[in-house]
Structure formats: structure tokens, C-alpha cells
Amino acid sequence: QSVLTQPPSASGTPGQRVTISCSGSSSNIGSKYAYWYQQLPGTAPKLLIYRDNQRPSGVPDRFSGSKSGISASLAISGLRSEDEADYHCATWDASLSGWVFGGGTKLTVL
Amino acid sequence: EVQLVESGGGLVQPGGSLRLSCSASGFTFSSYVMHWVRKAPGKGLEYVSGISSNGGNTYYTESVKGRFTISRDNSKNTLDLQMSSLRAEDTAVYYCVKDDCTNGVCYLGYWGQGTLVTVSS
């Protein structure tokens, strides 16, 4: 059972916009930055969004992050087949004094 | 270019031990906090352990306390995870992760490719 809650799956067609949610509590998402990682099949997780809505160099602006209260969201616009991957949210939990993750969302591009 | 290469994974019986290593290059290893994160089959990512840049402070998730020991050798740019009393639920891909910091805020930045640990009889 993961500390953060994500939908197990999401899907969209090429060109569409999809969003993935990540729900936590006041001790994690509600008071700390949210992070998103993309894990392509057979590869390691790669940082996609940091500090709620910042993109590392090289990440396309089709990917965006937002946060409101105890929930964070990842939006992917102009969906492409190469976006098919697992997406994980993460944050620091002040009560647990450690990093916590969501269960991951498998994105399928139809 | 940052490189993190894990090794040491494999098949081990319940109750057994295994030592994972992570060889780092492409950055000043001794300046960064380092971590181990794992992903069990069909489950989400789970933070396992972390160690400060000089090795003086360590952190363990509750389920591995007393069984796992994290260490580092800054002269050799290596990060280790000694795992003992292994259980079936420790079966996972273990990732070596480098901290990254921006404006004083640090996070799990760069991940190695991972090494698979399977605990089974």
C-alpha cells in the first residue's frame, strides 16, 4: 500500500491531453514539493518534474506539473506513442521523515 | 555524464545475504547524498535507504532496519547496500539514486539502471 495514491492506469489517443493525479496528505504533498518520474519499459525512472512544476533540461514542455492542497497532477499534452510508460509521483513525508511514492500509473497510448 | 552502475543482484534463499554495489562516475561523488530505492514486481517504488555525503548519517525505511546496512567509499566512488536476513518481500529491482539540489531543495535526481534481487527457495 503506497503512501501516495495514483490511478493504476490512464490512456489517451495521439494528440490528446491526459492528466494523472497523485493524492497525499498534509504531511507530504500538502506541505512538500511534488516530483514526477517517467519509467519507460525496461528502463530506470527518469526525473520529469521537480518542485511541483519545474522541468529539467531536455524534458519537453508537453509535460507540466501542478499542485493544489494535498493533490498533485501531471499533464501530458499532444500525446505521443513514445509517452507510453509508467509515471510515478513522489515527495518527502515530514511525519515519516522519508521519501514516499505513489503506486505508479501505467499510461497507454491507444 | 553522470553514470550509476549497480551490481551484486541475484537469486538468494530466504534468510540469506547479498551485497549490492553502485559505481558512480561523472560527478563529484563525495559531495552528494546517495540513496537506494526499490521496485517490487507489481508494486510502486519504495525508498529503502539513504546516506549523507560523508557517510556520517544514514536512513532506513522501517521494514529493513536492522537487516540492511548502507555505506559508501568516497575514495572509490562506490555506494553499497549490505542486505541480510532476506525475505521474499525484499524481491525487487534495486536502484542506486543520486541526490540533486536546486536552490537548496534536494530530491531524488538521477537513477541507475537497477539490479534485480530475487529471494526464493
PDB file of C-alpha atoms in Angstrom:
ATOM      1  CA  GLN A   1       0.000   0.000   0.000  1.00  0.00           C
ATOM      2  CA  SER A   2       1.656   3.210  -1.189  1.00  0.00           C
ATOM      3  CA  VAL A   3       1.524   6.397   0.858  1.00  0.00           C
ATOM      4  CA  LEU A   4       0.521   8.453  -2.189  1.00  0.00           C
ATOM      5  CA  THR A   5      -2.486   7.457  -4.285  1.00  0.00           C
ATOM      6  CA  GLN A   6      -2.363   7.324  -8.081  1.00  0.00           C
ATOM      7  CA  PRO A   7      -4.772   5.726 -10.542  1.00  0.00           C
ATOM      8  CA  PRO A   8      -3.272   2.426 -11.710  1.00  0.00           C
ATOM      9  CA  SER A   9      -3.897   3.211 -15.363  1.00  0.00           C
ATOM     10  CA  ALA A  10      -4.606   6.021 -17.800  1.00  0.00           C
ATOM     11  CA  SER A  11      -4.995   6.162 -21.539  1.00  0.00           C
ATOM     12  CA  GLY A  12      -5.365   8.523 -24.450  1.00  0.00           C
ATOM     13  CA  THR A  13      -5.069   8.767 -28.203  1.00  0.00           C
ATOM     14  CA  PRO A  14      -2.252  10.544 -30.035  1.00  0.00           C
ATOM     15  CA  GLY A  15      -2.580  14.309 -29.780  1.00  0.00           C
ATOM     16  CA  GLN A  16      -4.842  14.190 -26.740  1.00  0.00           C
ATOM     17  CA  ARG A  17      -4.182  15.703 -23.335  1.00  0.00           C
ATOM     18  CA  VAL A  18      -4.151  13.386 -20.338  1.00  0.00           C
ATOM     19  CA  THR A  19      -3.738  14.076 -16.653  1.00  0.00           C
ATOM     20  CA  ILE A  20      -2.551  11.808 -13.872  1.00  0.00           C
ATOM     21  CA  SER A  21      -3.395  12.602 -10.269  1.00  0.00           C
ATOM     22  CA  CYS A  22      -1.457  11.981  -7.075  1.00  0.00           C
ATOM     23  CA  SER A  23      -3.163  12.333  -3.732  1.00  0.00           C
ATOM     24  CA  GLY A  24      -1.448  12.540  -0.363  1.00  0.00           C
ATOM     25  CA  SER A  25      -1.854  14.277   2.961  1.00  0.00           C
ATOM     26  CA  SER A  26      -0.842  17.389   4.844  1.00  0.00           C
ATOM     27  CA  SER A  27       2.440  15.786   5.916  1.00  0.00           C
ATOM     28  CA  ASN A  28       3.599  15.132   2.368  1.00  0.00           C
ATOM     29  CA  ILE A  29       2.034  16.646  -0.755  1.00  0.00           C
ATOM     30  CA  GLY A  30       0.262  19.294   1.297  1.00  0.00           C
ATOM     31  CA  SER A  31       3.489  20.759   2.652  1.00  0.00           C
ATOM     32  CA  LYS A  32       6.299  19.499   0.445  1.00  0.00           C
ATOM     33  CA  TYR A  33       7.200  19.674  -3.216  1.00  0.00           C
ATOM     34  CA  ALA A  34       5.866  17.043  -5.599  1.00  0.00           C
ATOM     35  CA  TYR A  35       8.039  15.196  -8.094  1.00  0.00           C
ATOM     36  CA  TRP A  36       7.203  13.074 -11.118  1.00  0.00           C
ATOM     37  CA  TYR A  37       9.229  10.315 -12.719  1.00  0.00           C
ATOM     38  CA  GLN A  38       8.772   8.629 -16.090  1.00  0.00           C
ATOM     39  CA  GLN A  39       9.749   4.986 -16.408  1.00  0.00           C
ATOM     40  CA  LEU A  40       9.822   3.718 -19.969  1.00  0.00           C
ATOM     41  CA  PRO A  41       9.550  -0.067 -20.382  1.00  0.00           C
ATOM     42  CA  GLY A  42      12.721  -1.806 -19.237  1.00  0.00           C
ATOM     43  CA  THR A  43      14.462   1.370 -18.139  1.00  0.00           C
ATOM     44  CA  ALA A  44      15.180   3.269 -14.944  1.00  0.00           C
ATOM     45  CA  PRO A  45      12.918   6.049 -13.655  1.00  0.00           C
ATOM     46  CA  LYS A  46      13.820   9.454 -15.042  1.00  0.00           C
ATOM     47  CA  LEU A  47      13.022  12.784 -13.372  1.00  0.00           C
ATOM     48  CA  LEU A  48      10.237  14.501 -15.299  1.00  0.00           C
ATOM     49  CA  ILE A  49       9.001  17.265 -12.972  1.00  0.00           C
ATOM     50  CA  TYR A  50      10.617  18.669  -9.834  1.00  0.00           C
ATOM     51  CA  ARG A  51       9.466  21.204  -7.249  1.00  0.00           C
ATOM     52  CA  ASP A  52       5.807  20.791  -8.294  1.00  0.00           C
ATOM     53  CA  ASN A  53       6.049  22.281 -11.776  1.00  0.00           C
ATOM     54  CA  GLN A  54       9.667  22.603 -12.920  1.00  0.00           C
ATOM     55  CA  ARG A  55      11.011  20.688 -15.893  1.00  0.00           C
ATOM     56  CA  PRO A  56      14.623  19.508 -16.022  1.00  0.00           C
ATOM     57  CA  SER A  57      16.583  20.461 -19.082  1.00  0.00           C
ATOM     58  CA  GLY A  58      15.583  18.276 -22.018  1.00  0.00           C
ATOM     59  CA  VAL A  59      12.047  17.495 -20.871  1.00  0.00           C
ATOM     60  CA  PRO A  60       9.540  18.722 -23.483  1.00  0.00           C
ATOM     61  CA  ASP A  61       7.086  21.426 -22.457  1.00  0.00           C
ATOM     62  CA  ARG A  62       4.278  18.983 -23.325  1.00  0.00           C
ATOM     63  CA  PHE A  63       4.800  17.771 -19.765  1.00  0.00           C
ATOM     64  CA  SER A  64       3.592  20.000 -16.948  1.00  0.00           C
ATOM     65  CA  GLY A  65       3.015  19.649 -13.226  1.00  0.00           C
ATOM     66  CA  SER A  66       0.679  21.371 -10.825  1.00  0.00           C
ATOM     67  CA  LYS A  67      -0.378  21.094  -7.222  1.00  0.00           C
ATOM     68  CA  SER A  68      -3.360  22.124  -5.151  1.00  0.00           C
ATOM     69  CA  GLY A  69      -3.742  21.278  -1.492  1.00  0.00           C
ATOM     70  CA  ILE A  70      -2.888  17.645  -0.896  1.00  0.00           C
ATOM     71  CA  SER A  71      -3.041  16.657  -4.570  1.00  0.00           C
ATOM     72  CA  ALA A  72      -0.582  16.968  -7.414  1.00  0.00           C
ATOM     73  CA  SER A  73      -1.162  16.395 -11.100  1.00  0.00           C
ATOM     74  CA  LEU A  74       0.905  15.611 -14.153  1.00  0.00           C
ATOM     75  CA  ALA A  75      -0.471  16.729 -17.512  1.00  0.00           C
ATOM     76  CA  ILE A  76       0.763  15.496 -20.857  1.00  0.00           C
ATOM     77  CA  SER A  77      -0.455  17.366 -23.911  1.00  0.00           C
ATOM     78  CA  GLY A  78      -0.033  16.377 -27.546  1.00  0.00           C
ATOM     79  CA  LEU A  79       0.209  12.738 -26.507  1.00  0.00           C
ATOM     80  CA  ARG A  80       2.707  10.625 -28.459  1.00  0.00           C
ATOM     81  CA  SER A  81       3.250   6.887 -28.676  1.00  0.00           C
ATOM     82  CA  GLU A  82       6.650   7.286 -27.037  1.00  0.00           C
ATOM     83  CA  ASP A  83       4.928   8.650 -23.901  1.00  0.00           C
ATOM     84  CA  GLU A  84       3.669   5.148 -23.149  1.00  0.00           C
ATOM     85  CA  ALA A  85       5.313   4.449 -19.790  1.00  0.00           C
ATOM     86  CA  ASP A  86       4.784   4.188 -16.052  1.00  0.00           C
ATOM     87  CA  TYR A  87       4.554   7.509 -14.220  1.00  0.00           C
ATOM     88  CA  HIS A  88       5.403   7.781 -10.530  1.00  0.00           C
ATOM     89  CA  CYS A  89       4.768  10.661  -8.149  1.00  0.00           C
ATOM     90  CA  ALA A  90       6.972  11.230  -5.107  1.00  0.00           C
ATOM     91  CA  THR A  91       7.510  13.625  -2.258  1.00  0.00           C
ATOM     92  CA  TRP A  92       9.100  13.912   1.178  1.00  0.00           C
ATOM     93  CA  ASP A  93       6.890  12.943   4.102  1.00  0.00           C
ATOM     94  CA  ALA A  94       7.540  15.018   7.205  1.00  0.00           C
ATOM     95  CA  SER A  95       5.865  12.517   9.549  1.00  0.00           C
ATOM     96  CA  LEU A  96       7.767   9.521   8.219  1.00  0.00           C
ATOM     97  CA  SER A  97      10.950  11.547   7.621  1.00  0.00           C
ATOM     98  CA  GLY A  98      11.472   9.809   4.310  1.00  0.00           C
ATOM     99  CA  TRP A  99      10.647   9.814   0.630  1.00  0.00           C
ATOM    100  CA  VAL A 100       7.277   8.350  -0.310  1.00  0.00           C
ATOM    101  CA  PHE A 101       5.856   7.315  -3.655  1.00  0.00           C
ATOM    102  CA  GLY A 102       2.590   6.613  -5.394  1.00  0.00           C
ATOM    103  CA  GLY A 103       1.811   3.178  -6.765  1.00  0.00           C
ATOM    104  CA  GLY A 104       2.557   4.307 -10.298  1.00  0.00           C
ATOM    105  CA  THR A 105       0.246   4.917 -13.270  1.00  0.00           C
ATOM    106  CA  LYS A 106       0.623   2.937 -16.467  1.00  0.00           C
ATOM    107  CA  LEU A 107      -0.126   5.220 -19.415  1.00  0.00           C
ATOM    108  CA  THR A 108      -1.317   3.562 -22.609  1.00  0.00           C
ATOM    109  CA  VAL A 109      -1.400   5.436 -25.896  1.00  0.00           C
ATOM    110  CA  LEU A 110      -4.231   3.911 -27.905  1.00  0.00           C
TER     111      LEU A 110
ATOM    112  CA  GLU B   1      27.899  12.480 -17.927  1.00  0.00           C
ATOM    113  CA  VAL B   2      26.520  11.015 -14.706  1.00  0.00           C
ATOM    114  CA  GLN B   3      26.736   7.248 -14.556  1.00  0.00           C
ATOM    115  CA  LEU B   4      25.486   4.943 -11.816  1.00  0.00           C
ATOM    116  CA  VAL B   5      26.089   1.241 -12.360  1.00  0.00           C
ATOM    117  CA  GLU B   6      24.617  -1.238  -9.889  1.00  0.00           C
ATOM    118  CA  SER B   7      25.871  -4.775  -9.412  1.00  0.00           C
ATOM    119  CA  GLY B   8      25.554  -7.664  -6.995  1.00  0.00           C
ATOM    120  CA  GLY B   9      21.960  -8.699  -7.534  1.00  0.00           C
ATOM    121  CA  GLY B  10      20.906 -12.297  -7.961  1.00  0.00           C
ATOM    122  CA  LEU B  11      18.949 -15.208  -6.543  1.00  0.00           C
ATOM    123  CA  VAL B  12      19.256 -15.816  -2.804  1.00  0.00           C
ATOM    124  CA  GLN B  13      17.391 -18.063  -0.400  1.00  0.00           C
ATOM    125  CA  PRO B  14      15.218 -16.654   2.364  1.00  0.00           C
ATOM    126  CA  GLY B  15      17.381 -15.781   5.340  1.00  0.00           C
ATOM    127  CA  GLY B  16      20.409 -15.278   3.136  1.00  0.00           C
ATOM    128  CA  SER B  17      22.597 -12.254   2.484  1.00  0.00           C
ATOM    129  CA  LEU B  18      23.595 -10.193  -0.509  1.00  0.00           C
ATOM    130  CA  ARG B  19      25.741  -7.109  -1.046  1.00  0.00           C
ATOM    131  CA  LEU B  20      24.774  -4.598  -3.701  1.00  0.00           C
ATOM    132  CA  SER B  21      27.249  -2.081  -5.072  1.00  0.00           C
ATOM    133  CA  CYS B  22      26.870   1.078  -7.100  1.00  0.00           C
ATOM    134  CA  SER B  23      29.797   2.506  -9.029  1.00  0.00           C
ATOM    135  CA  ALA B  24      29.468   6.240  -9.672  1.00  0.00           C
ATOM    136  CA  SER B  25      31.171   8.483 -12.207  1.00  0.00           C
ATOM    137  CA  GLY B  26      30.692  11.784 -13.975  1.00  0.00           C
ATOM    138  CA  PHE B  27      30.214  13.878 -10.832  1.00  0.00           C
ATOM    139  CA  THR B  28      31.907  14.659  -7.523  1.00  0.00           C
ATOM    140  CA  PHE B  29      30.595  11.639  -5.624  1.00  0.00           C
ATOM    141  CA  SER B  30      31.762  12.833  -2.211  1.00  0.00           C
ATOM    142  CA  SER B  31      29.544  15.932  -2.458  1.00  0.00           C
ATOM    143  CA  TYR B  32      26.205  14.165  -2.816  1.00  0.00           C
ATOM    144  CA  VAL B  33      23.731  12.333  -0.651  1.00  0.00           C
ATOM    145  CA  MET B  34      23.029   8.907  -2.172  1.00  0.00           C
ATOM    146  CA  HIS B  35      20.050   6.570  -1.916  1.00  0.00           C
ATOM    147  CA  TRP B  36      18.702   3.094  -2.632  1.00  0.00           C
ATOM    148  CA  VAL B  37      15.137   2.785  -3.944  1.00  0.00           C
ATOM    149  CA  ARG B  38      13.468  -0.490  -4.925  1.00  0.00           C
ATOM    150  CA  LYS B  39      10.576  -1.616  -7.070  1.00  0.00           C
ATOM    151  CA  ALA B  40       8.945  -4.944  -6.341  1.00  0.00           C
ATOM    152  CA  PRO B  41       7.030  -6.739  -9.104  1.00  0.00           C
ATOM    153  CA  GLY B  42       3.571  -5.234  -9.495  1.00  0.00           C
ATOM    154  CA  LYS B  43       4.163  -2.616  -6.811  1.00  0.00           C
ATOM    155  CA  GLY B  44       5.187   1.013  -6.655  1.00  0.00           C
ATOM    156  CA  LEU B  45       8.595   2.422  -5.894  1.00  0.00           C
ATOM    157  CA  GLU B  46       9.760   2.187  -2.289  1.00  0.00           C
ATOM    158  CA  TYR B  47      12.506   4.218  -0.645  1.00  0.00           C
ATOM    159  CA  VAL B  48      14.940   1.878   1.112  1.00  0.00           C
ATOM    160  CA  SER B  49      17.908   3.779   2.480  1.00  0.00           C
ATOM    161  CA  GLY B  50      19.960   6.941   2.227  1.00  0.00           C
ATOM    162  CA  ILE B  51      23.406   8.145   3.318  1.00  0.00           C
ATOM    163  CA  SER B  52      24.868  11.605   3.734  1.00  0.00           C
ATOM    164  CA  SER B  53      27.749  12.812   1.600  1.00  0.00           C
ATOM    165  CA  ASN B  54      30.385  11.996   4.232  1.00  0.00           C
ATOM    166  CA  GLY B  55      28.689   8.799   5.374  1.00  0.00           C
ATOM    167  CA  GLY B  56      28.032  10.134   8.839  1.00  0.00           C
ATOM    168  CA  ASN B  57      24.246   9.955   8.655  1.00  0.00           C
ATOM    169  CA  THR B  58      22.113   7.112   7.401  1.00  0.00           C
ATOM    170  CA  TYR B  59      18.384   6.490   6.998  1.00  0.00           C
ATOM    171  CA  TYR B  60      16.445   3.240   6.616  1.00  0.00           C
ATOM    172  CA  THR B  61      12.816   2.531   5.937  1.00  0.00           C
ATOM    173  CA  GLU B  62      11.217   0.669   8.825  1.00  0.00           C
ATOM    174  CA  SER B  63      10.924  -2.689   7.064  1.00  0.00           C
ATOM    175  CA  VAL B  64      14.702  -3.016   6.525  1.00  0.00           C
ATOM    176  CA  LYS B  65      16.021  -1.574   9.800  1.00  0.00           C
ATOM    177  CA  GLY B  66      18.417  -3.974  11.485  1.00  0.00           C
ATOM    178  CA  ARG B  67      18.743  -6.091   8.323  1.00  0.00           C
ATOM    179  CA  PHE B  68      20.230  -3.694   5.734  1.00  0.00           C
ATOM    180  CA  THR B  69      23.318  -1.505   6.064  1.00  0.00           C
ATOM    181  CA  ILE B  70      24.181   1.305   3.679  1.00  0.00           C
ATOM    182  CA  SER B  71      27.754   2.503   3.301  1.00  0.00           C
ATOM    183  CA  ARG B  72      29.934   4.445   0.901  1.00  0.00           C
ATOM    184  CA  ASP B  73      33.595   4.747  -0.031  1.00  0.00           C
ATOM    185  CA  ASN B  74      34.258   8.242  -1.306  1.00  0.00           C
ATOM    186  CA  SER B  75      37.801   7.303  -2.310  1.00  0.00           C
ATOM    187  CA  LYS B  76      36.435   4.674  -4.687  1.00  0.00           C
ATOM    188  CA  ASN B  77      33.176   6.430  -5.660  1.00  0.00           C
ATOM    189  CA  THR B  78      31.113   3.462  -4.567  1.00  0.00           C
ATOM    190  CA  LEU B  79      27.859   3.033  -2.677  1.00  0.00           C
ATOM    191  CA  ASP B  80      26.989  -0.305  -1.062  1.00  0.00           C
ATOM    192  CA  LEU B  81      23.944  -1.943   0.459  1.00  0.00           C
ATOM    193  CA  GLN B  82      24.595  -4.968   2.652  1.00  0.00           C
ATOM    194  CA  MET B  83      21.370  -6.972   2.922  1.00  0.00           C
ATOM    195  CA  SER B  84      20.901  -9.811   5.405  1.00  0.00           C
ATOM    196  CA  SER B  85      18.024 -11.922   6.732  1.00  0.00           C
ATOM    197  CA  LEU B  86      16.438 -11.500   3.322  1.00  0.00           C
ATOM    198  CA  ARG B  87      12.734 -12.176   2.909  1.00  0.00           C
ATOM    199  CA  ALA B  88      10.556 -12.921  -0.107  1.00  0.00           C
ATOM    200  CA  GLU B  89       9.136  -9.405   0.142  1.00  0.00           C
ATOM    201  CA  ASP B  90      12.623  -7.967  -0.463  1.00  0.00           C
ATOM    202  CA  THR B  91      12.422  -9.271  -4.039  1.00  0.00           C
ATOM    203  CA  ALA B  92      12.732  -6.193  -6.235  1.00  0.00           C
ATOM    204  CA  VAL B  93      14.851  -4.216  -8.638  1.00  0.00           C
ATOM    205  CA  TYR B  94      17.149  -2.048  -6.525  1.00  0.00           C
ATOM    206  CA  TYR B  95      18.121   1.345  -7.895  1.00  0.00           C
ATOM    207  CA  CYS B  96      21.058   3.498  -6.868  1.00  0.00           C
ATOM    208  CA  VAL B  97      19.942   7.135  -6.874  1.00  0.00           C
ATOM    209  CA  LYS B  98      21.915  10.383  -6.752  1.00  0.00           C
ATOM    210  CA  ASP B  99      20.575  13.434  -4.955  1.00  0.00           C
ATOM    211  CA  ASP B 100      20.138  16.598  -6.953  1.00  0.00           C
ATOM    212  CA  CYS B 101      19.632  20.010  -5.425  1.00  0.00           C
ATOM    213  CA  THR B 102      18.161  23.236  -6.795  1.00  0.00           C
ATOM    214  CA  ASN B 103      18.158  26.417  -4.743  1.00  0.00           C
ATOM    215  CA  GLY B 104      18.726  24.411  -1.583  1.00  0.00           C
ATOM    216  CA  VAL B 105      15.928  21.916  -2.246  1.00  0.00           C
ATOM    217  CA  CYS B 106      17.205  18.368  -2.780  1.00  0.00           C
ATOM    218  CA  TYR B 107      15.443  15.457  -4.383  1.00  0.00           C
ATOM    219  CA  LEU B 108      15.965  12.046  -5.986  1.00  0.00           C
ATOM    220  CA  GLY B 109      17.606  13.183  -9.190  1.00  0.00           C
ATOM    221  CA  TYR B 110      19.448  10.591 -11.255  1.00  0.00           C
ATOM    222  CA  TRP B 111      18.767   6.824 -11.185  1.00  0.00           C
ATOM    223  CA  GLY B 112      20.960   3.905 -12.162  1.00  0.00           C
ATOM    224  CA  GLN B 113      19.606   1.063 -14.294  1.00  0.00           C
ATOM    225  CA  GLY B 114      18.992  -1.159 -11.299  1.00  0.00           C
ATOM    226  CA  THR B 115      19.929  -4.660 -10.204  1.00  0.00           C
ATOM    227  CA  LEU B 116      17.429  -7.455  -9.608  1.00  0.00           C
ATOM    228  CA  VAL B 117      17.315  -9.234  -6.267  1.00  0.00           C
ATOM    229  CA  THR B 118      15.194 -12.371  -6.072  1.00  0.00           C
ATOM    230  CA  VAL B 119      14.612 -14.022  -2.695  1.00  0.00           C
ATOM    231  CA  SER B 120      13.271 -17.510  -3.196  1.00  0.00           C
ATOM    232  CA  SER B 121      13.900 -21.095  -2.206  1.00  0.00           C
TER     233      SER B 121
END
